[in-house]
Amino acid sequence: MNAEKEKAEKRKAFAVETVGLTKCYGDKAAVRDLNLKVGEGQIYGFIGRNGAGKSTTLKMLSGLVAPTSGEAWLYGKPVSDPVVRRRLGVLIESAGLYPNMTARQNAVMKAKCMGLTDEKSVDEALELAGLAGTGKKQVRHFSMGMKQRLGVALALLGNPDLLILDEPINGMDPEGIKELRQLILRLQEEGKTVLVSSHILGELSKIATNYGIIKDGELIEQITRQELEEKCQDYFQVEVEDARRALPLIQESFSQVQAEVYDSRTIRIYGLAEGVLVNQKLAENRVPVYSSGFHHMDLEEYFLECMEGGKEHA
């Protein structure tokens, strides 16, 4: 097998793969040298600050924006391939819906535009999105959650294997967020791959199996849920006047734990069972403790550390 065939076979293992994907607007690179890998069956959470390049990346993967350089592959084929494009469903930002039509009328119109003649696929998509019972209710009377689920239903027309959802829960109330979360999990159970971006990291952490973190147009980390859980350990945090002066005392007194300076006044201690002993030791050595307590790092805190460069040293 020659090198090109070998590369093609490896790419088939991924629903999405990009190699050096770059998009420039003038002199500014919105996305730079992006190497993204999304495995089949994953719910891949794509996270980053506003302007980090998330939407630009998803638009390139959807064929809506042409890259300046680099390659994007879906199931081992270029994004431009019309055959593989049929395996893709997209909801970028919000769906374009006709407010005076019903959910089914919107879906039938979209299906006809796609060349789908069998309206059975419309009913299947609405059923999967939980909108089969909306009857004659016009979309203008839908809640935000229902509108977003209808957007997902439109993306599901043609029974795609891969869904790309850009900020699908923006502006939704808690009930709508729950509905969409359940829908995404149901889609995964159906064997679909979902690439979803969101600012609501607490919700994303409930469904994502994998994460990609983008900063200033560059992918700084790809991590599985299991790897994230291993990194997000429980820790005891203590705030003192001078963390660097207090650190050697803690390390000497509690050699079995890992202690590190987080900032000039904060120390984090991992593997500690009882925090009161630390407070006692510091007090005995006349080190004032301003606050202390156990914490658990979640996805949001981990993300903020990545954005800010993390702790001062390990």
mmCIF file of C-alpha atoms in Angstrom:
data_model
loop_
_atom_site.group_PDB
_atom_site.id
_atom_site.type_symbol
_atom_site.label_atom_id
_atom_site.label_comp_id
_atom_site.label_asym_id
_atom_site.label_seq_id
_atom_site.Cartn_x
_atom_site.Cartn_y
_atom_site.Cartn_z
ATOM 1 C CA MET A 1 0.000 0.000 0.000
ATOM 2 C CA ASN A 2 1.499 3.353 -1.042
ATOM 3 C CA ALA A 3 1.676 6.361 1.287
ATOM 4 C CA GLU A 4 -1.367 8.155 -0.158
ATOM 5 C CA LYS A 5 -3.601 5.076 0.126
ATOM 6 C CA GLU A 6 -2.403 4.526 3.674
ATOM 7 C CA LYS A 7 -3.292 8.115 4.598
ATOM 8 C CA ALA A 8 -6.742 7.707 3.032
ATOM 9 C CA GLU A 9 -7.392 4.528 5.034
ATOM 10 C CA LYS A 10 -6.390 6.256 8.268
ATOM 11 C CA ARG A 11 -8.677 9.206 7.521
ATOM 12 C CA LYS A 12 -11.669 6.876 7.208
ATOM 13 C CA ALA A 13 -11.370 6.227 10.940
ATOM 14 C CA PHE A 14 -12.447 9.823 11.602
ATOM 15 C CA ALA A 15 -15.750 11.533 10.918
ATOM 16 C CA VAL A 16 -13.802 14.807 10.742
ATOM 17 C CA GLU A 17 -10.102 15.413 10.196
ATOM 18 C CA THR A 18 -8.332 18.635 9.327
ATOM 19 C CA VAL A 19 -4.676 19.072 8.417
ATOM 20 C CA GLY A 20 -3.143 22.539 8.677
ATOM 21 C CA LEU A 21 -6.566 24.134 8.163
ATOM 22 C CA THR A 22 -6.158 27.924 7.939
ATOM 23 C CA LYS A 23 -8.470 30.828 7.147
ATOM 24 C CA CYS A 24 -7.188 34.380 6.770
ATOM 25 C CA TYR A 25 -9.170 37.563 6.336
ATOM 26 C CA GLY A 26 -6.680 40.071 5.034
ATOM 27 C CA ASP A 27 -3.625 39.935 7.262
ATOM 28 C CA LYS A 28 -5.506 38.311 10.168
ATOM 29 C CA ALA A 29 -5.695 34.535 10.591
ATOM 30 C CA ALA A 30 -9.094 33.616 12.030
ATOM 31 C CA VAL A 31 -8.020 29.946 12.108
ATOM 32 C CA ARG A 32 -4.382 28.887 11.962
ATOM 33 C CA ASP A 33 -2.872 25.467 11.213
ATOM 34 C CA LEU A 34 -5.795 23.546 12.759
ATOM 35 C CA ASN A 35 -5.386 19.775 13.132
ATOM 36 C CA LEU A 36 -8.733 18.469 14.353
ATOM 37 C CA LYS A 37 -9.779 14.838 14.738
ATOM 38 C CA VAL A 38 -13.335 13.751 15.540
ATOM 39 C CA GLY A 39 -13.950 10.010 15.791
ATOM 40 C CA GLU A 40 -17.149 8.344 14.628
ATOM 41 C CA GLY A 41 -19.866 8.178 17.289
ATOM 42 C CA GLN A 42 -18.366 10.947 19.411
ATOM 43 C CA ILE A 43 -20.090 13.997 20.822
ATOM 44 C CA TYR A 44 -17.225 16.412 20.306
ATOM 45 C CA GLY A 45 -17.425 19.648 22.291
ATOM 46 C CA PHE A 46 -15.639 22.477 20.473
ATOM 47 C CA ILE A 47 -14.946 25.303 22.910
ATOM 48 C CA GLY A 48 -13.249 28.689 22.883
ATOM 49 C CA ARG A 49 -13.878 32.340 23.569
ATOM 50 C CA ASN A 50 -15.801 34.629 21.215
ATOM 51 C CA GLY A 51 -13.655 35.280 18.173
ATOM 52 C CA ALA A 52 -11.455 32.231 18.805
ATOM 53 C CA GLY A 53 -12.318 30.734 15.409
ATOM 54 C CA LYS A 54 -15.030 28.200 16.291
ATOM 55 C CA SER A 55 -17.683 29.358 13.837
ATOM 56 C CA THR A 56 -15.133 29.906 11.060
ATOM 57 C CA THR A 57 -13.881 26.338 11.544
ATOM 58 C CA LEU A 58 -17.379 24.866 11.481
ATOM 59 C CA LYS A 59 -18.256 26.875 8.376
ATOM 60 C CA MET A 60 -15.166 25.528 6.611
ATOM 61 C CA LEU A 61 -16.142 21.979 7.584
ATOM 62 C CA SER A 62 -19.643 22.642 6.252
ATOM 63 C CA GLY A 63 -18.367 23.978 2.946
ATOM 64 C CA LEU A 64 -19.787 27.453 3.643
ATOM 65 C CA VAL A 65 -16.353 29.101 3.814
ATOM 66 C CA ALA A 66 -13.334 28.205 1.692
ATOM 67 C CA PRO A 67 -10.072 27.730 3.612
ATOM 68 C CA THR A 68 -7.031 29.826 2.739
ATOM 69 C CA SER A 69 -4.856 26.727 3.058
ATOM 70 C CA GLY A 70 -4.894 23.255 4.564
ATOM 71 C CA GLU A 71 -7.303 20.354 4.147
ATOM 72 C CA ALA A 72 -10.583 19.236 5.689
ATOM 73 C CA TRP A 73 -11.841 15.671 5.390
ATOM 74 C CA LEU A 74 -15.168 14.041 6.253
ATOM 75 C CA TYR A 75 -15.061 10.259 6.500
ATOM 76 C CA GLY A 76 -11.822 10.232 4.522
ATOM 77 C CA LYS A 77 -13.075 12.410 1.659
ATOM 78 C CA PRO A 78 -12.599 16.138 0.993
ATOM 79 C CA VAL A 79 -15.373 18.428 2.253
ATOM 80 C CA SER A 80 -16.001 19.447 -1.359
ATOM 81 C CA ASP A 81 -16.962 15.879 -2.328
ATOM 82 C CA PRO A 82 -20.737 15.928 -3.087
ATOM 83 C CA VAL A 83 -21.177 12.328 -1.967
ATOM 84 C CA VAL A 84 -19.739 12.864 1.502
ATOM 85 C CA ARG A 85 -21.641 16.139 1.844
ATOM 86 C CA ARG A 86 -24.836 14.082 1.881
ATOM 87 C CA ARG A 87 -23.615 12.513 5.127
ATOM 88 C CA LEU A 88 -23.500 15.949 6.770
ATOM 89 C CA GLY A 89 -26.231 17.915 8.574
ATOM 90 C CA VAL A 90 -25.580 21.483 9.689
ATOM 91 C CA LEU A 91 -27.074 24.017 12.083
ATOM 92 C CA ILE A 92 -24.903 27.136 12.116
ATOM 93 C CA GLU A 93 -26.102 29.649 14.741
ATOM 94 C CA SER A 94 -29.900 29.643 14.208
ATOM 95 C CA ALA A 95 -32.050 27.901 11.628
ATOM 96 C CA GLY A 96 -33.742 29.942 8.896
ATOM 97 C CA LEU A 97 -37.387 29.221 9.663
ATOM 98 C CA TYR A 98 -40.638 30.492 8.153
ATOM 99 C CA PRO A 99 -42.605 31.747 11.186
ATOM 100 C CA ASN A 100 -46.073 31.409 9.623
ATOM 101 C CA MET A 101 -45.509 27.768 8.689
ATOM 102 C CA THR A 102 -45.772 24.678 10.847
ATOM 103 C CA ALA A 103 -42.794 22.549 11.759
ATOM 104 C CA ARG A 104 -43.733 20.004 9.118
ATOM 105 C CA GLN A 105 -44.243 22.631 6.428
ATOM 106 C CA ASN A 106 -40.787 24.045 7.137
ATOM 107 C CA ALA A 107 -39.295 20.569 6.983
ATOM 108 C CA VAL A 108 -41.103 19.635 3.754
ATOM 109 C CA MET A 109 -39.859 22.821 2.072
ATOM 110 C CA LYS A 110 -36.273 22.124 3.153
ATOM 111 C CA ALA A 111 -36.583 18.516 1.970
ATOM 112 C CA LYS A 112 -37.780 19.609 -1.466
ATOM 113 C CA CYS A 113 -34.864 22.039 -1.740
ATOM 114 C CA MET A 114 -32.568 19.089 -1.007
ATOM 115 C CA GLY A 115 -34.240 16.976 -3.694
ATOM 116 C CA LEU A 116 -35.841 14.604 -1.178
ATOM 117 C CA THR A 117 -39.167 13.348 -2.534
ATOM 118 C CA ASP A 118 -40.050 10.857 0.204
ATOM 119 C CA GLU A 119 -41.822 12.765 2.978
ATOM 120 C CA LYS A 120 -41.274 9.802 5.279
ATOM 121 C CA SER A 121 -37.814 11.233 6.012
ATOM 122 C CA VAL A 122 -39.501 14.470 7.142
ATOM 123 C CA ASP A 123 -41.671 12.615 9.632
ATOM 124 C CA GLU A 124 -38.687 10.614 10.891
ATOM 125 C CA ALA A 125 -36.636 13.767 11.486
ATOM 126 C CA LEU A 126 -39.511 15.492 13.319
ATOM 127 C CA GLU A 127 -40.103 12.364 15.392
ATOM 128 C CA LEU A 128 -36.444 12.152 16.367
ATOM 129 C CA ALA A 129 -36.456 15.838 17.351
ATOM 130 C CA GLY A 130 -39.596 15.387 19.446
ATOM 131 C CA LEU A 131 -41.739 17.624 17.218
ATOM 132 C CA ALA A 132 -44.044 15.087 15.588
ATOM 133 C CA GLY A 133 -46.996 16.191 17.729
ATOM 134 C CA THR A 134 -46.899 19.935 17.017
ATOM 135 C CA GLY A 135 -49.655 19.668 14.383
ATOM 136 C CA LYS A 136 -50.849 22.979 12.967
ATOM 137 C CA LYS A 137 -48.989 25.129 15.480
ATOM 138 C CA GLN A 138 -47.051 27.811 13.635
ATOM 139 C CA VAL A 139 -43.351 28.229 14.287
ATOM 140 C CA ARG A 140 -43.872 31.820 15.509
ATOM 141 C CA HIS A 141 -45.588 30.332 18.540
ATOM 142 C CA PHE A 142 -42.700 27.957 19.298
ATOM 143 C CA SER A 143 -40.418 28.413 22.270
ATOM 144 C CA MET A 144 -36.716 29.010 21.617
ATOM 145 C CA GLY A 145 -36.037 25.387 22.531
ATOM 146 C CA MET A 146 -38.614 24.134 20.034
ATOM 147 C CA LYS A 147 -37.163 26.356 17.293
ATOM 148 C CA GLN A 148 -33.682 25.031 17.918
ATOM 149 C CA ARG A 149 -34.953 21.455 17.909
ATOM 150 C CA LEU A 150 -36.664 22.193 14.607
ATOM 151 C CA GLY A 151 -33.332 23.502 13.326
ATOM 152 C CA VAL A 152 -31.773 20.192 14.324
ATOM 153 C CA ALA A 153 -34.651 18.332 12.639
ATOM 154 C CA LEU A 154 -33.917 20.211 9.390
ATOM 155 C CA ALA A 155 -30.253 19.275 9.751
ATOM 156 C CA LEU A 156 -31.348 15.645 10.138
ATOM 157 C CA LEU A 157 -33.146 15.542 6.804
ATOM 158 C CA GLY A 158 -31.536 12.950 4.572
ATOM 159 C CA ASN A 159 -30.433 10.966 7.641
ATOM 160 C CA PRO A 160 -26.865 12.333 7.872
ATOM 161 C CA ASP A 161 -24.171 10.514 9.829
ATOM 162 C CA LEU A 162 -22.499 13.724 11.069
ATOM 163 C CA LEU A 163 -24.155 16.760 12.645
ATOM 164 C CA ILE A 164 -22.374 20.108 13.047
ATOM 165 C CA LEU A 165 -24.131 22.346 15.563
ATOM 166 C CA ASP A 166 -22.808 25.862 16.214
ATOM 167 C CA GLU A 167 -23.951 27.333 19.556
ATOM 168 C CA PRO A 168 -27.297 25.500 19.426
ATOM 169 C CA ILE A 169 -28.357 26.414 22.997
ATOM 170 C CA ASN A 170 -27.706 30.159 22.874
ATOM 171 C CA GLY A 171 -30.643 32.116 24.285
ATOM 172 C CA MET A 172 -32.522 29.027 25.427
ATOM 173 C CA ASP A 173 -34.246 28.638 28.769
ATOM 174 C CA PRO A 174 -33.343 25.717 31.085
ATOM 175 C CA GLU A 175 -36.194 23.582 29.751
ATOM 176 C CA GLY A 176 -35.110 24.149 26.156
ATOM 177 C CA ILE A 177 -31.489 23.342 27.023
ATOM 178 C CA LYS A 178 -32.590 20.087 28.646
ATOM 179 C CA GLU A 179 -34.666 19.170 25.583
ATOM 180 C CA LEU A 180 -31.759 19.759 23.226
ATOM 181 C CA ARG A 181 -29.335 17.894 25.486
ATOM 182 C CA GLN A 182 -31.627 14.857 25.472
ATOM 183 C CA LEU A 183 -31.936 15.096 21.701
ATOM 184 C CA ILE A 184 -28.160 15.141 21.158
ATOM 185 C CA LEU A 185 -27.747 12.111 23.420
ATOM 186 C CA ARG A 186 -30.515 10.344 21.506
ATOM 187 C CA LEU A 187 -28.763 11.108 18.220
ATOM 188 C CA GLN A 188 -25.570 9.545 19.535
ATOM 189 C CA GLU A 189 -27.527 6.452 20.518
ATOM 190 C CA GLU A 190 -28.727 6.340 16.901
ATOM 191 C CA GLY A 191 -25.064 6.084 15.885
ATOM 192 C CA LYS A 192 -24.554 9.659 14.753
ATOM 193 C CA THR A 193 -21.490 11.813 15.343
ATOM 194 C CA VAL A 194 -22.122 15.292 16.741
ATOM 195 C CA LEU A 195 -19.652 18.183 16.588
ATOM 196 C CA VAL A 196 -21.076 20.936 18.794
ATOM 197 C CA SER A 197 -19.760 24.300 19.947
ATOM 198 C CA SER A 198 -21.151 26.010 23.038
ATOM 199 C CA HIS A 199 -20.336 28.683 25.595
ATOM 200 C CA ILE A 200 -22.430 26.923 28.231
ATOM 201 C CA LEU A 201 -19.693 24.604 29.418
ATOM 202 C CA GLY A 202 -21.636 23.120 32.305
ATOM 203 C CA GLU A 203 -24.194 21.760 29.857
ATOM 204 C CA LEU A 204 -21.580 20.643 27.363
ATOM 205 C CA SER A 205 -19.833 18.632 30.068
ATOM 206 C CA LYS A 206 -23.028 16.587 30.539
ATOM 207 C CA ILE A 207 -22.979 15.216 27.003
ATOM 208 C CA ALA A 208 -19.528 15.530 25.399
ATOM 209 C CA THR A 209 -17.301 12.481 25.031
ATOM 210 C CA ASN A 210 -14.391 14.520 23.655
ATOM 211 C CA TYR A 211 -13.278 18.140 23.637
ATOM 212 C CA GLY A 212 -11.248 20.455 21.450
ATOM 213 C CA ILE A 213 -10.114 23.796 22.894
ATOM 214 C CA ILE A 214 -9.331 26.618 20.468
ATOM 215 C CA LYS A 215 -7.590 29.859 21.413
ATOM 216 C CA ASP A 216 -6.850 32.748 19.037
ATOM 217 C CA GLY A 217 -7.468 30.506 16.041
ATOM 218 C CA GLU A 218 -5.182 27.703 17.220
ATOM 219 C CA LEU A 219 -6.202 24.326 18.624
ATOM 220 C CA ILE A 220 -4.381 24.138 21.952
ATOM 221 C CA GLU A 221 -5.713 20.791 23.193
ATOM 222 C CA GLN A 222 -7.844 17.775 22.300
ATOM 223 C CA ILE A 223 -8.892 15.708 25.260
ATOM 224 C CA THR A 224 -11.297 12.858 26.050
ATOM 225 C CA ARG A 225 -13.863 13.012 28.833
ATOM 226 C CA GLN A 226 -11.862 10.425 30.788
ATOM 227 C CA GLU A 227 -8.636 12.416 30.436
ATOM 228 C CA LEU A 228 -10.444 15.551 31.547
ATOM 229 C CA GLU A 229 -11.841 13.802 34.617
ATOM 230 C CA GLU A 230 -8.356 12.606 35.518
ATOM 231 C CA LYS A 231 -6.992 16.154 35.230
ATOM 232 C CA CYS A 232 -9.893 17.718 37.106
ATOM 233 C CA GLN A 233 -8.943 16.362 40.517
ATOM 234 C CA ASP A 234 -10.296 17.414 43.891
ATOM 235 C CA TYR A 235 -7.927 19.796 45.641
ATOM 236 C CA PHE A 236 -7.633 21.742 48.864
ATOM 237 C CA GLN A 237 -7.100 25.437 48.225
ATOM 238 C CA VAL A 238 -5.582 27.746 50.804
ATOM 239 C CA GLU A 239 -5.138 31.512 50.501
ATOM 240 C CA VAL A 240 -2.232 33.092 52.384
ATOM 241 C CA GLU A 241 -0.274 36.335 52.266
ATOM 242 C CA ASP A 242 2.658 34.927 50.262
ATOM 243 C CA ALA A 243 2.083 31.580 48.559
ATOM 244 C CA ARG A 244 5.714 31.049 47.574
ATOM 245 C CA ARG A 245 6.902 31.417 51.171
ATOM 246 C CA ALA A 246 4.207 29.072 52.503
ATOM 247 C CA LEU A 247 4.716 26.378 49.839
ATOM 248 C CA PRO A 248 7.997 24.878 51.232
ATOM 249 C CA LEU A 249 6.392 24.535 54.682
ATOM 250 C CA ILE A 250 3.450 22.592 53.237
ATOM 251 C CA GLN A 251 5.695 20.413 51.077
ATOM 252 C CA GLU A 252 7.944 19.574 54.033
ATOM 253 C CA SER A 253 5.072 18.850 56.408
ATOM 254 C CA PHE A 254 2.907 16.890 53.948
ATOM 255 C CA SER A 255 5.360 15.081 51.700
ATOM 256 C CA GLN A 256 2.755 12.550 50.507
ATOM 257 C CA VAL A 257 0.678 15.203 48.681
ATOM 258 C CA GLN A 258 1.271 17.434 45.671
ATOM 259 C CA ALA A 259 1.225 21.163 46.415
ATOM 260 C CA GLU A 260 1.590 23.953 43.875
ATOM 261 C CA VAL A 261 1.368 27.717 43.667
ATOM 262 C CA TYR A 262 -1.653 28.818 41.642
ATOM 263 C CA ASP A 263 -1.111 32.565 42.032
ATOM 264 C CA SER A 264 0.728 34.897 44.408
ATOM 265 C CA ARG A 265 -1.651 34.175 47.319
ATOM 266 C CA THR A 266 -3.125 30.786 46.473
ATOM 267 C CA ILE A 267 -1.805 27.235 46.943
ATOM 268 C CA ARG A 268 -3.572 24.129 45.689
ATOM 269 C CA ILE A 269 -2.941 20.791 47.393
ATOM 270 C CA TYR A 270 -3.867 17.510 45.692
ATOM 271 C CA GLY A 271 -4.304 14.153 47.424
ATOM 272 C CA LEU A 272 -5.102 15.653 50.824
ATOM 273 C CA ALA A 273 -7.695 13.911 52.988
ATOM 274 C CA GLU A 274 -8.072 16.463 55.800
ATOM 275 C CA GLY A 275 -7.623 20.198 55.334
ATOM 276 C CA VAL A 276 -7.632 21.215 58.982
ATOM 277 C CA LEU A 277 -4.106 19.808 59.452
ATOM 278 C CA VAL A 278 -2.763 22.221 56.836
ATOM 279 C CA ASN A 279 -4.437 25.157 58.539
ATOM 280 C CA GLN A 280 -3.023 24.080 61.897
ATOM 281 C CA LYS A 281 0.508 23.736 60.535
ATOM 282 C CA LEU A 282 0.366 27.178 58.922
ATOM 283 C CA ALA A 283 -1.021 28.740 62.106
ATOM 284 C CA GLU A 284 1.710 27.115 64.210
ATOM 285 C CA ASN A 285 4.276 28.757 61.950
ATOM 286 C CA ARG A 286 2.512 32.125 62.100
ATOM 287 C CA VAL A 287 1.318 32.049 58.513
ATOM 288 C CA PRO A 288 -2.105 33.755 58.354
ATOM 289 C CA VAL A 289 -4.744 31.818 56.413
ATOM 290 C CA TYR A 290 -7.311 34.070 54.764
ATOM 291 C CA SER A 291 -9.485 31.284 53.353
ATOM 292 C CA SER A 292 -9.353 27.563 52.689
ATOM 293 C CA GLY A 293 -11.539 24.741 51.436
ATOM 294 C CA PHE A 294 -11.922 21.758 49.145
ATOM 295 C CA HIS A 295 -12.758 22.323 45.473
ATOM 296 C CA HIS A 296 -13.378 20.242 42.361
ATOM 297 C CA MET A 297 -12.185 21.573 39.016
ATOM 298 C CA ASP A 298 -14.895 21.332 36.355
ATOM 299 C CA LEU A 299 -14.778 21.884 32.595
ATOM 300 C CA GLU A 300 -15.315 25.623 32.953
ATOM 301 C CA GLU A 301 -12.434 26.027 35.398
ATOM 302 C CA TYR A 302 -10.178 23.826 33.265
ATOM 303 C CA PHE A 303 -11.080 25.888 30.196
ATOM 304 C CA LEU A 304 -10.311 29.154 31.991
ATOM 305 C CA GLU A 305 -6.927 27.795 33.061
ATOM 306 C CA CYS A 306 -6.167 26.941 29.438
ATOM 307 C CA MET A 307 -7.188 30.433 28.332
ATOM 308 C CA GLU A 308 -5.152 32.161 31.034
ATOM 309 C CA GLY A 309 -2.068 30.009 30.758
ATOM 310 C CA GLY A 310 -2.792 27.909 33.857
ATOM 311 C CA LYS A 311 -1.050 27.862 37.175
ATOM 312 C CA GLU A 312 2.338 29.452 37.836
ATOM 313 C CA HIS A 313 4.184 26.141 37.988
ATOM 314 C CA ALA A 314 3.567 22.472 38.541
#
